[in-house]
Amino acid sequence: MTQAIAVHNATKSYGDKTVLRGVDFSVEAGTVTVILGPSGSGKSTLLRAINHLEKLDEGFVSLNGELIGVRVKGDRLKELRPREILRQRAKIGFVFQNFNLFPHLTILENVSEAPISHGIKPAEARKTAAALLARVGLSDKEASYPRQLSGGQQQRVAIARALALDPDVILFDEPTSALDPELVGEVLAVIRTLAGSGKTLIVVTHEIGFAREVADRVVFMDEGAIVEEGVPEQVLNHPAHSRTQDFLSKVLA
Amino acid sequence: MTALAQRPTDSPPSDSVPPGIDAHRLAERRVLPLRHPLRWVITALVLVLLLNFAQTLFTNPSWEWEKVGKWFFSPPILKGLQLTIVATAISAVVSFFGGIVVAVARLSGNPVLSTLSSFYIWLFRSVPLLLVLVFLFNLGNLYPEIGVGIPFGPQFTVNTVATLTPLALGVIGLSLSEIAYSAEVVRSGLLAVDQGQHEAADALGIPKRRQFTRIVLPQALRSIVPAYVNQIIGLIKASSLLYYVSLLDLFGIAQNLGSTYPTDVIPLLVVATIWYLILTSVIAVVQYYIERFYARGTVRVLPPTPLQRVRRALSSRRATAGVA
């Protein structure tokens, strides 16, 4: 197995509040990693740092051997120009908790927007977008606007949109937290189909059942650091650390 | 559940119902809406006052409606109207794009640009438009020649008075002041776009310029358009200040004709008023459709336009007539 993503000494603070304390973390290509942790544990910040939506104070992220958002200058790291960072992000899909679909564009336009802006011919981009929408079961909604869809449907569109650039890695930031309970299943079902498709998935979620079923590896974070990690069976059923036990007993209660 | 809600036909009314009423019978009848007698009284009062005024339009000979008719399409008035429209239209377009530039500069990370645009907005919002216009018309005294060049190096200059016609100066004056306001309108619209939209566009690697034109600006325009149309309407009226720098716009012509034909002052003012009303109304109609365009996606179903409403009413009437 090759490493798709490696995070080295990720350190970040907002003012005097430290959110990441030197996190080391790596993910093998084609696997599903679920990050768990209480609110404020730094799991979303870590995820957002992977595609450089958050800038790290120290440390770096690499994807398939390429540094993300920075380059080596002498014996230091220097931030890249926005244009280069935007180009790198094409290889990393991101799915937001609040979907963040473009409300003034139709569903089809939402999915084809990024490929068109990366120079794919519009006709071709629309064809790919239509195929992706079929894959998430929303072929009949191509001409609708996001607000005309349910939350679950919107998140499935957001997943199709993240897939449109054929990224190596897809990051999910609490993809089901903004959904009504009965809509969670349809979104998890779409994510499940992506597991084992060759794409590397990193999912921040509170869905323990989903983690147990789909994850190859579970990472538990607290107070800006990784407390423990391992296969789901080990971390979820026999957590070694008292903070993990504490968290699981609260979430599963 | 209460007894009322279940409506069992024979069960006795529960204790929660006030004594002495027939719960079953009352529950089945339609609830009477509250009447508003005072509303009718006030409406009648306002209508009487309005009719009083309307009557004077016909009975007071000083309105001189036949003269209004005579002046309404007269060549000088139409020429003044044309100047008002041209000056307003050019200034509106220039200040819209100028406003975007100044707003983007103000929001940019470049401290020089951001400070400069703040200064520009501060300056032109502080100085009265009339003062700006009069200042510009004396520009020839201040700078007999204007141009650009490298400081202490080669210069390209032209004669100020010969190059800048009064209309050009008028439009420049209106635009300078209008850009300051429209920049703030645009800025408020840009700030109203959800941060998540920027993040989503960033995460998809959409280039910055396309993010602005395709994602951010179209959403910002939804809140920019109403405020900006307000500005344009203000601009139409502000263009009457051009009269003070000897440009004959609609108001200026009416004033001038009024001093030439002193007996026609009132009809001429009425003519100008009606033309301003027409201009504003045309803009309001255009605004309605532009707003509708930018509202797509924000509501589940757009309400019908007035025209569609009329058509629907007509066709439903025809349908009921057909049935009868």
Coordinates of C-alpha atoms in Angstrom, one line a residue:
Chain A
M1 CA 0.0 0.0 0.0
T2 CA 1.2 3.5 -0.8
Q3 CA 0.6 6.5 1.3
A4 CA -1.8 9.0 -0.4
I5 CA -1.7 11.6 2.3
A6 CA 0.9 12.4 4.9
V7 CA 0.5 15.1 7.5
H8 CA 3.6 16.1 9.4
N9 CA 3.6 18.0 12.7
A10 CA 0.4 19.9 11.8
T11 CA 0.3 22.9 14.3
K12 CA -2.2 25.7 14.3
S13 CA -3.5 28.2 16.8
Y14 CA -6.0 31.0 16.6
G15 CA -4.6 33.7 18.9
D16 CA -3.6 32.0 22.1
K17 CA -6.0 29.0 21.5
T18 CA -4.1 26.0 20.1
V19 CA -6.3 23.9 17.8
L20 CA -3.7 21.5 16.4
R21 CA -0.7 20.4 18.5
G22 CA 1.8 18.8 16.1
V23 CA -0.5 16.2 14.5
D24 CA 1.3 13.4 12.5
F25 CA -1.1 11.5 10.4
S26 CA -1.0 9.4 7.2
V27 CA -3.6 7.7 5.1
E28 CA -3.0 4.9 2.6
A29 CA -4.3 5.2 -0.9
G30 CA -7.8 3.8 -1.6
T31 CA -8.8 3.5 2.1
V32 CA -11.5 5.0 4.2
T33 CA -10.4 6.8 7.3
V34 CA -13.0 8.1 9.8
I35 CA -12.0 10.9 12.2
L36 CA -13.9 11.0 15.5
G37 CA -13.7 13.4 18.4
P38 CA -15.6 15.8 20.6
S39 CA -16.5 19.2 19.2
G40 CA -13.5 21.5 19.3
S41 CA -11.0 18.6 19.1
G42 CA -9.5 20.0 15.9
K43 CA -10.8 17.3 13.6
S44 CA -12.4 19.7 11.1
T45 CA -9.3 22.0 11.2
L46 CA -7.1 19.0 10.4
L47 CA -9.4 18.0 7.5
R48 CA -9.5 21.6 6.2
A49 CA -5.7 21.9 6.5
I50 CA -5.3 18.9 4.1
N51 CA -6.6 20.9 1.1
H52 CA -5.2 24.2 2.5
L53 CA -8.5 25.8 3.4
E54 CA -6.7 26.3 6.7
K55 CA -3.1 27.4 6.7
L56 CA -0.9 25.6 9.2
D57 CA 1.4 27.6 11.4
E58 CA 4.0 24.8 11.3
G59 CA 4.1 21.4 9.6
F60 CA 2.9 20.4 6.1
V61 CA 0.6 18.2 4.2
S62 CA 1.7 16.1 1.2
L63 CA -0.4 14.3 -1.4
N64 CA 1.2 11.6 -3.5
G65 CA 4.6 13.1 -2.7
E66 CA 3.6 16.7 -3.6
L67 CA 3.5 19.4 -0.9
I68 CA 0.1 21.0 -0.7
G69 CA -0.1 24.8 -0.5
V70 CA 3.6 25.3 0.2
R71 CA 7.0 24.8 -1.5
V72 CA 10.5 24.4 -0.2
K73 CA 12.5 27.5 -0.1
G74 CA 16.0 27.0 1.3
D75 CA 15.4 25.3 4.6
R76 CA 11.9 26.6 5.1
L77 CA 8.4 26.3 3.7
K78 CA 6.9 29.1 1.7
E79 CA 3.3 29.6 0.8
L80 CA 2.3 29.0 -2.9
R81 CA 0.5 31.6 -5.0
P82 CA -3.3 31.3 -4.9
R83 CA -3.4 30.1 -8.5
E84 CA -1.1 27.1 -7.8
I85 CA -3.0 26.2 -4.6
L86 CA -6.3 26.3 -6.6
R87 CA -4.7 24.0 -9.2
Q88 CA -3.7 21.5 -6.5
R89 CA -7.2 21.4 -5.0
A90 CA -8.5 19.8 -8.2
K91 CA -7.0 16.6 -6.9
I92 CA -8.8 16.9 -3.5
G93 CA -12.6 16.9 -3.3
F94 CA -14.2 18.5 -0.3
V95 CA -17.8 18.0 1.0
F96 CA -19.1 20.5 3.5
Q97 CA -21.4 20.1 6.4
N98 CA -23.7 22.8 5.0
F99 CA -23.4 21.6 1.4
N100 CA -22.4 25.1 0.1
L101 CA -24.0 24.5 -3.3
F102 CA -24.2 27.5 -5.5
P103 CA -27.8 28.6 -5.1
H104 CA -28.0 30.6 -8.3
L105 CA -26.9 27.7 -10.5
T106 CA -28.9 24.7 -11.5
I107 CA -27.8 21.3 -10.1
L108 CA -26.2 20.4 -13.4
E109 CA -24.3 23.7 -13.5
N110 CA -23.2 23.2 -9.9
V111 CA -21.5 19.9 -10.9
S112 CA -20.1 21.1 -14.2
E113 CA -18.8 24.5 -13.0
A114 CA -15.4 23.3 -11.6
P115 CA -14.5 21.2 -14.7
I116 CA -15.5 24.0 -17.1
S117 CA -13.4 26.5 -15.0
H118 CA -10.4 24.0 -15.3
G119 CA -10.7 24.1 -19.1
I120 CA -12.9 21.1 -19.9
K121 CA -15.2 21.7 -22.8
P122 CA -18.7 22.7 -21.5
A123 CA -20.5 20.0 -23.5
E124 CA -18.1 17.3 -22.2
A125 CA -18.3 18.7 -18.6
R126 CA -22.1 18.6 -18.8
K127 CA -22.1 15.0 -20.0
T128 CA -19.8 14.0 -17.1
A129 CA -22.0 15.9 -14.7
A130 CA -25.1 14.2 -15.9
A131 CA -23.4 10.8 -15.4
L132 CA -22.3 11.7 -11.9
L133 CA -25.8 12.9 -11.0
A134 CA -27.2 9.6 -12.3
R135 CA -24.6 7.9 -10.0
V136 CA -26.0 9.7 -6.9
G137 CA -29.6 9.0 -8.1
L138 CA -30.6 12.6 -9.1
S139 CA -30.9 12.5 -12.8
D140 CA -34.4 14.0 -12.7
K141 CA -33.1 17.0 -10.8
E142 CA -30.6 18.4 -13.3
A143 CA -32.6 21.6 -14.0
S144 CA -33.6 22.2 -10.4
Y145 CA -32.0 24.8 -8.2
P146 CA -30.4 23.6 -4.9
R147 CA -33.1 25.2 -2.7
Q148 CA -35.7 23.1 -4.4
L149 CA -34.1 19.9 -3.1
S150 CA -34.1 18.3 0.3
G151 CA -31.0 18.4 2.5
G152 CA -30.1 14.8 1.6
Q153 CA -30.5 15.5 -2.1
Q154 CA -28.4 18.6 -1.8
Q155 CA -25.6 16.7 -0.1
R156 CA -25.7 14.1 -2.8
V157 CA -25.3 16.9 -5.4
A158 CA -22.3 18.2 -3.3
I159 CA -20.7 14.8 -3.5
A160 CA -21.3 14.6 -7.3
R161 CA -19.7 18.1 -7.5
A162 CA -16.7 17.0 -5.5
L163 CA -16.3 13.9 -7.8
A164 CA -16.5 16.0 -11.0
L165 CA -12.8 16.8 -11.1
D166 CA -12.0 13.1 -10.5
P167 CA -10.0 13.8 -7.4
D168 CA -7.7 11.2 -5.8
V169 CA -8.9 12.1 -2.3
I170 CA -12.3 13.2 -1.0
L171 CA -12.6 14.9 2.4
F172 CA -16.0 14.9 4.1
D173 CA -16.5 17.4 6.9
E174 CA -19.5 16.1 9.0
P175 CA -21.5 15.4 5.8
T176 CA -24.6 14.3 7.7
S177 CA -24.6 16.7 10.7
A178 CA -26.9 19.3 9.0
L179 CA -29.5 16.7 7.9
D180 CA -32.8 15.5 9.4
P181 CA -32.3 12.0 10.8
E182 CA -34.3 10.2 8.1
L183 CA -32.1 11.8 5.4
V184 CA -28.8 10.6 6.8
G185 CA -29.0 7.1 5.3
E186 CA -29.2 8.2 1.6
V187 CA -26.0 10.3 2.0
L188 CA -24.1 7.6 3.8
A189 CA -25.2 5.1 1.1
V190 CA -23.6 7.3 -1.6
I191 CA -20.4 7.6 0.5
R192 CA -20.4 3.8 1.0
T193 CA -20.4 3.3 -2.8
L194 CA -17.3 5.4 -3.0
A195 CA -15.5 3.2 -0.5
G196 CA -13.5 0.6 -2.4
S197 CA -13.8 2.6 -5.7
G198 CA -10.1 3.4 -5.5
K199 CA -10.6 6.9 -4.1
T200 CA -9.1 7.8 -0.7
L201 CA -11.8 9.0 1.7
I202 CA -11.3 10.9 4.9
V203 CA -14.6 11.4 6.8
V204 CA -15.2 13.5 9.9
T205 CA -18.4 12.3 11.4
H206 CA -20.4 11.3 14.5
E207 CA -22.0 8.3 12.8
I208 CA -20.3 5.5 14.8
G209 CA -22.3 2.8 13.0
F210 CA -21.0 4.1 9.6
A211 CA -17.5 4.2 11.0
R212 CA -17.7 0.6 12.2
E213 CA -19.1 -0.6 8.9
V214 CA -17.1 1.3 6.3
A215 CA -13.9 2.6 7.8
D216 CA -10.6 0.9 7.3
R217 CA -9.2 2.9 10.1
V218 CA -10.6 5.1 12.8
V219 CA -8.7 8.1 14.3
F220 CA -9.9 9.6 17.6
M221 CA -8.9 13.2 18.3
D222 CA -9.1 15.3 21.4
E223 CA -7.7 18.7 22.3
G224 CA -5.8 19.1 19.0
A225 CA -4.0 15.8 19.1
I226 CA -4.6 12.2 18.0
V227 CA -5.4 10.2 21.1
E228 CA -5.6 6.8 19.4
E229 CA -6.1 5.2 16.1
G230 CA -6.5 1.8 14.6
V231 CA -9.0 -0.6 12.9
P232 CA -12.7 0.2 13.9
E233 CA -13.0 -3.1 15.9
Q234 CA -10.1 -2.0 18.1
V235 CA -10.9 1.7 18.6
L236 CA -14.6 1.4 18.8
N237 CA -15.0 -1.8 20.7
H238 CA -11.9 -1.9 22.8
P239 CA -10.7 1.7 23.1
A240 CA -7.5 1.8 25.0
H241 CA -7.7 5.4 26.1
S242 CA -10.1 6.7 28.8
R243 CA -11.0 9.8 26.7
T244 CA -12.0 7.6 23.8
Q245 CA -14.1 5.4 26.1
D246 CA -15.7 8.5 27.6
F247 CA -16.5 10.0 24.2
L248 CA -18.0 6.7 22.8
S249 CA -20.1 6.1 25.9
K250 CA -21.6 9.6 25.4
V251 CA -22.2 9.3 21.7
L252 CA -23.6 5.8 21.9
A253 CA -25.8 6.5 24.9
Chain B
M1 CA -57.0 15.0 22.5
T2 CA -60.0 16.9 23.5
A3 CA -63.6 15.8 23.1
L4 CA -64.0 18.6 20.4
A5 CA -61.2 17.2 18.3
Q6 CA -62.5 13.7 18.4
R7 CA -66.1 14.6 17.8
P8 CA -67.7 11.4 19.1
T9 CA -71.4 11.9 18.2
D10 CA -73.0 10.9 21.4
S11 CA -70.4 11.4 24.2
P12 CA -71.2 14.2 26.6
P13 CA -69.1 17.4 26.3
S14 CA -65.9 17.3 28.4
D15 CA -65.4 19.5 31.4
S16 CA -62.9 21.6 29.4
V17 CA -65.7 23.1 27.3
P18 CA -67.5 26.2 28.9
P19 CA -70.8 25.2 30.4
G20 CA -74.1 25.8 28.6
I21 CA -72.9 25.5 25.0
D22 CA -73.6 22.9 22.3
A23 CA -70.0 21.8 21.6
H24 CA -70.9 19.5 18.6
R25 CA -72.9 22.1 16.7
L26 CA -70.5 25.0 17.3
A27 CA -67.5 22.9 16.4
E28 CA -68.9 22.2 12.9
R29 CA -69.6 25.8 11.9
R30 CA -67.2 28.1 10.2
V31 CA -65.5 30.6 12.5
L32 CA -66.6 34.2 11.7
P33 CA -63.7 36.5 10.9
L34 CA -63.3 39.7 12.9
R35 CA -64.7 42.8 11.3
H36 CA -62.8 46.1 11.1
P37 CA -65.3 48.9 11.1
L38 CA -62.6 51.6 11.9
R39 CA -60.8 50.6 8.7
W40 CA -63.8 51.5 6.6
V41 CA -64.2 54.9 8.3
I42 CA -60.6 55.8 7.8
T43 CA -60.7 54.6 4.1
A44 CA -63.7 56.7 3.5
L45 CA -62.1 59.8 5.1
V46 CA -58.9 59.4 3.0
L47 CA -61.0 58.9 -0.2
V48 CA -63.0 62.1 0.5
L49 CA -59.8 64.1 0.9
L50 CA -58.3 62.6 -2.2
L51 CA -61.5 63.4 -4.2
N52 CA -61.3 66.9 -3.0
F53 CA -57.9 67.3 -4.4
A54 CA -58.8 65.5 -7.6
Q55 CA -61.6 67.9 -8.1
T56 CA -59.3 70.9 -8.0
L57 CA -57.3 69.4 -10.9
F58 CA -60.4 70.0 -13.1
T59 CA -61.9 73.0 -11.5
N60 CA -58.8 75.1 -10.7
P61 CA -58.0 76.9 -14.1
S62 CA -54.4 77.6 -13.0
W63 CA -53.4 74.0 -13.8
E64 CA -53.9 75.0 -17.5
W65 CA -54.0 71.4 -18.8
E66 CA -54.2 72.5 -22.4
K67 CA -50.8 74.2 -22.0
V68 CA -49.4 71.1 -20.3
G69 CA -50.5 69.2 -23.5
K70 CA -48.9 71.9 -25.7
W71 CA -45.5 71.8 -23.9
F72 CA -45.4 68.1 -23.2
F73 CA -43.9 67.0 -26.6
S74 CA -42.5 70.4 -27.5
P75 CA -38.9 70.2 -29.0
P76 CA -37.2 72.1 -26.2
I77 CA -38.7 69.9 -23.5
L78 CA -37.8 66.7 -25.5
K79 CA -34.3 68.0 -25.9
G80 CA -33.9 68.6 -22.2
L81 CA -35.4 65.2 -21.5
Q82 CA -32.8 63.7 -23.9
L83 CA -30.0 65.4 -22.0
T84 CA -31.3 64.2 -18.7
I85 CA -31.5 60.6 -20.0
V86 CA -28.1 60.7 -21.7
A87 CA -26.3 62.2 -18.7
T88 CA -28.1 59.8 -16.2
A89 CA -27.5 56.7 -18.4
I90 CA -23.8 57.3 -19.0
S91 CA -23.2 58.2 -15.3
A92 CA -25.2 55.1 -14.2
V93 CA -23.2 52.7 -16.3
V94 CA -19.9 54.3 -15.5
S95 CA -20.6 54.5 -11.8
F96 CA -21.8 50.8 -11.7
F97 CA -18.5 49.5 -13.1
G98 CA -16.5 52.2 -11.3
G99 CA -18.3 51.2 -8.1
I100 CA -17.4 47.6 -8.5
V101 CA -13.7 48.6 -9.0
V102 CA -13.7 50.8 -6.0
A103 CA -15.5 48.2 -3.8
V104 CA -13.2 45.4 -4.9
A105 CA -10.2 47.7 -4.2
R106 CA -11.6 48.5 -0.8
L107 CA -12.1 44.9 0.1
S108 CA -8.7 43.9 -1.3
G109 CA -5.7 42.9 0.8
N110 CA -3.6 45.6 -0.8
P111 CA -3.3 48.3 1.9
V112 CA -2.6 51.1 -0.6
L113 CA -5.6 50.3 -2.8
S114 CA -7.9 49.8 0.1
T115 CA -6.8 53.1 1.8
L116 CA -7.1 55.0 -1.4
S117 CA -10.6 53.8 -2.1
S118 CA -11.7 54.5 1.4
F119 CA -10.3 58.0 1.0
Y120 CA -12.1 58.4 -2.4
I121 CA -15.5 57.3 -0.9
W122 CA -15.0 59.6 2.1
L123 CA -14.1 62.6 -0.1
F124 CA -17.0 62.3 -2.6
R125 CA -19.6 61.4 -0.1
S126 CA -18.6 64.4 2.0
V127 CA -18.6 67.1 -0.8
P128 CA -22.0 68.2 -2.2
L129 CA -22.5 67.2 -5.8
L130 CA -23.3 70.8 -6.7
L131 CA -19.9 71.9 -5.4
V132 CA -18.2 69.1 -7.4
L133 CA -20.0 70.2 -10.6
V134 CA -19.1 73.9 -10.1
F135 CA -15.5 72.9 -9.3
L136 CA -15.2 70.9 -12.5
F137 CA -16.6 73.7 -14.5
N138 CA -13.8 75.9 -13.2
L139 CA -11.2 73.2 -13.8
G140 CA -9.8 75.2 -16.8
N141 CA -8.8 77.9 -14.3
L142 CA -7.1 75.5 -12.0
Y143 CA -5.5 73.2 -14.6
P144 CA -5.4 75.0 -18.1
E145 CA -3.9 71.8 -19.4
I146 CA -4.5 68.2 -18.2
G147 CA -2.7 65.0 -19.1
V148 CA -0.6 62.1 -17.8
G149 CA 3.1 61.5 -17.9
I150 CA 6.1 60.3 -16.0
P151 CA 6.9 62.8 -13.1
F152 CA 9.6 65.2 -14.4
G153 CA 9.7 63.1 -17.6
P154 CA 7.8 63.2 -20.8
Q155 CA 4.2 64.4 -20.6
F156 CA 1.1 64.0 -22.7
T157 CA -1.3 66.9 -22.2
V158 CA -4.3 68.5 -23.8
N159 CA -6.1 71.8 -23.3
T160 CA -8.7 71.4 -20.6
V161 CA -11.5 73.7 -21.9
A162 CA -11.2 72.5 -25.5
T163 CA -11.2 68.8 -24.7
L164 CA -13.9 68.5 -22.0
T165 CA -17.3 69.6 -23.3
P166 CA -19.8 70.8 -20.7
L167 CA -21.7 67.5 -21.1
A168 CA -18.5 65.5 -20.5
L169 CA -17.8 67.5 -17.4
G170 CA -21.3 67.1 -16.2
V171 CA -21.2 63.3 -16.7
I172 CA -17.8 63.2 -15.0
G173 CA -19.1 65.2 -12.0
L174 CA -22.2 63.0 -11.6
S175 CA -20.1 59.8 -12.0
L176 CA -17.4 60.9 -9.5
S177 CA -20.0 61.4 -6.8
E178 CA -22.1 58.4 -7.8
I179 CA -19.2 56.0 -7.8
A180 CA -18.6 56.7 -4.2
Y181 CA -22.1 55.7 -3.3
S182 CA -22.4 52.7 -5.7
A183 CA -19.0 51.4 -4.3
E184 CA -20.6 51.1 -0.9
V185 CA -23.7 49.5 -2.4
V186 CA -21.6 46.9 -4.2
R187 CA -19.4 46.3 -1.2
S188 CA -22.5 45.6 1.0
G189 CA -23.7 43.1 -1.7
L190 CA -20.3 41.4 -1.8
L191 CA -20.1 41.1 2.0
A192 CA -23.6 39.6 2.0
V193 CA -22.5 36.5 0.1
D194 CA -22.1 33.6 2.4
Q195 CA -18.5 32.7 3.3
G196 CA -19.3 29.1 2.5
Q197 CA -19.6 30.1 -1.2
H198 CA -16.0 31.4 -1.2
E199 CA -14.9 28.2 0.5
A200 CA -16.7 25.9 -1.9
A201 CA -15.3 27.8 -4.9
D202 CA -11.8 27.6 -3.3
A203 CA -12.2 23.9 -2.6
L204 CA -13.1 23.3 -6.2
G205 CA -10.1 25.2 -7.3
I206 CA -12.1 27.6 -9.4
P207 CA -9.7 30.5 -10.5
K208 CA -10.2 33.7 -8.5
R209 CA -11.5 35.8 -11.4
R210 CA -14.1 33.2 -12.4
Q211 CA -15.0 32.9 -8.7
F212 CA -15.9 36.5 -8.7
T213 CA -17.8 36.8 -12.0
R214 CA -19.5 33.4 -11.8
I215 CA -20.1 32.6 -8.1
V216 CA -19.8 35.8 -6.0
L217 CA -21.0 38.7 -8.1
P218 CA -24.2 37.0 -9.4
Q219 CA -25.2 36.3 -5.8
A220 CA -24.2 39.8 -4.6
L221 CA -26.3 41.4 -7.4
R222 CA -29.4 40.1 -5.8
S223 CA -28.9 42.6 -3.0
I224 CA -27.1 45.2 -5.1
V225 CA -29.8 45.7 -7.7
P226 CA -32.6 47.2 -5.5
A227 CA -30.1 49.5 -3.7
Y228 CA -28.5 50.5 -7.0
V229 CA -31.7 51.2 -8.7
N230 CA -32.5 53.5 -5.8
Q231 CA -29.2 55.2 -6.6
I232 CA -30.1 55.6 -10.3
I233 CA -33.4 57.2 -9.4
G234 CA -31.5 59.6 -7.1
L235 CA -29.1 60.2 -10.0
I236 CA -32.0 61.2 -12.4
K237 CA -33.0 63.8 -10.0
A238 CA -29.4 64.8 -9.2
S239 CA -28.9 65.5 -12.9
S240 CA -31.2 68.5 -12.5
L241 CA -28.2 70.1 -10.8
L242 CA -26.6 70.3 -14.2
Y243 CA -28.8 73.4 -14.7
Y244 CA -26.5 75.3 -12.4
V245 CA -23.6 74.7 -14.6
S246 CA -25.6 75.9 -17.6
L247 CA -26.5 72.5 -19.1
L248 CA -30.2 72.5 -20.1
D249 CA -31.6 69.3 -18.8
L250 CA -35.3 68.6 -18.3
F251 CA -35.6 70.7 -15.2
G252 CA -33.3 73.4 -16.7
I253 CA -35.4 73.7 -19.8
A254 CA -38.6 74.0 -17.8
Q255 CA -37.0 76.7 -15.7
N256 CA -35.7 78.6 -18.8
L257 CA -39.0 78.4 -20.6
G258 CA -40.7 79.5 -17.4
S259 CA -38.8 82.7 -17.4
T260 CA -39.5 83.3 -21.1
Y261 CA -43.2 82.5 -20.7
P262 CA -44.0 83.6 -17.2
T263 CA -47.7 82.7 -17.5
D264 CA -46.8 79.1 -18.3
V265 CA -44.7 78.4 -15.2
I266 CA -47.1 76.0 -13.5
P267 CA -47.9 74.0 -16.7
L268 CA -44.1 73.7 -17.4
L269 CA -43.4 72.4 -13.9
V270 CA -46.3 69.9 -14.3
V271 CA -44.7 68.8 -17.6
A272 CA -41.3 68.2 -16.0
T273 CA -43.0 66.4 -13.0
I274 CA -44.8 64.0 -15.3
W275 CA -41.7 63.3 -17.3
Y276 CA -39.7 62.5 -14.1
L277 CA -42.6 60.2 -13.0
I278 CA -42.4 58.4 -16.4
L279 CA -38.7 57.9 -16.2
T280 CA -38.9 56.5 -12.6
S281 CA -41.7 54.2 -13.6
V282 CA -39.9 52.8 -16.6
I283 CA -36.9 52.1 -14.3
A284 CA -39.1 50.5 -11.7
V285 CA -40.5 48.1 -14.3
V286 CA -37.0 47.2 -15.5
Q287 CA -35.9 46.7 -11.9
Y288 CA -38.8 44.3 -11.3
Y289 CA -37.6 42.0 -14.1
I290 CA -33.9 42.3 -13.2
E291 CA -34.7 41.4 -9.6
R292 CA -36.7 38.4 -10.8
F293 CA -33.8 37.2 -12.8
Y294 CA -31.4 37.3 -9.9
A295 CA -33.9 35.8 -7.6
R296 CA -33.8 32.4 -9.5
G297 CA -32.7 29.7 -7.1
T298 CA -33.5 31.8 -4.0
V299 CA -37.1 30.8 -3.6
R300 CA -38.6 27.4 -4.5
V301 CA -41.1 28.9 -7.0
L302 CA -41.0 32.4 -8.3
P303 CA -44.2 34.4 -8.0
P304 CA -46.0 35.2 -11.3
T305 CA -45.2 38.5 -12.9
P306 CA -48.1 41.1 -13.1
L307 CA -48.5 40.2 -16.8
Q308 CA -48.8 36.5 -16.1
R309 CA -51.3 37.3 -13.3
V310 CA -53.5 39.2 -15.7
R311 CA -53.3 36.5 -18.3
R312 CA -54.1 33.8 -15.7
A313 CA -57.1 35.8 -14.4
L314 CA -58.4 36.3 -17.9
S315 CA -58.0 32.6 -18.9
S316 CA -59.7 31.4 -15.7
R317 CA -62.5 33.8 -16.3
R318 CA -62.9 32.5 -19.8
A319 CA -62.9 29.0 -18.4
T320 CA -65.6 29.7 -15.9
A321 CA -67.6 31.5 -18.5
G322 CA -67.3 28.4 -20.7
V323 CA -68.6 26.2 -18.0
A324 CA -71.5 28.5 -17.3

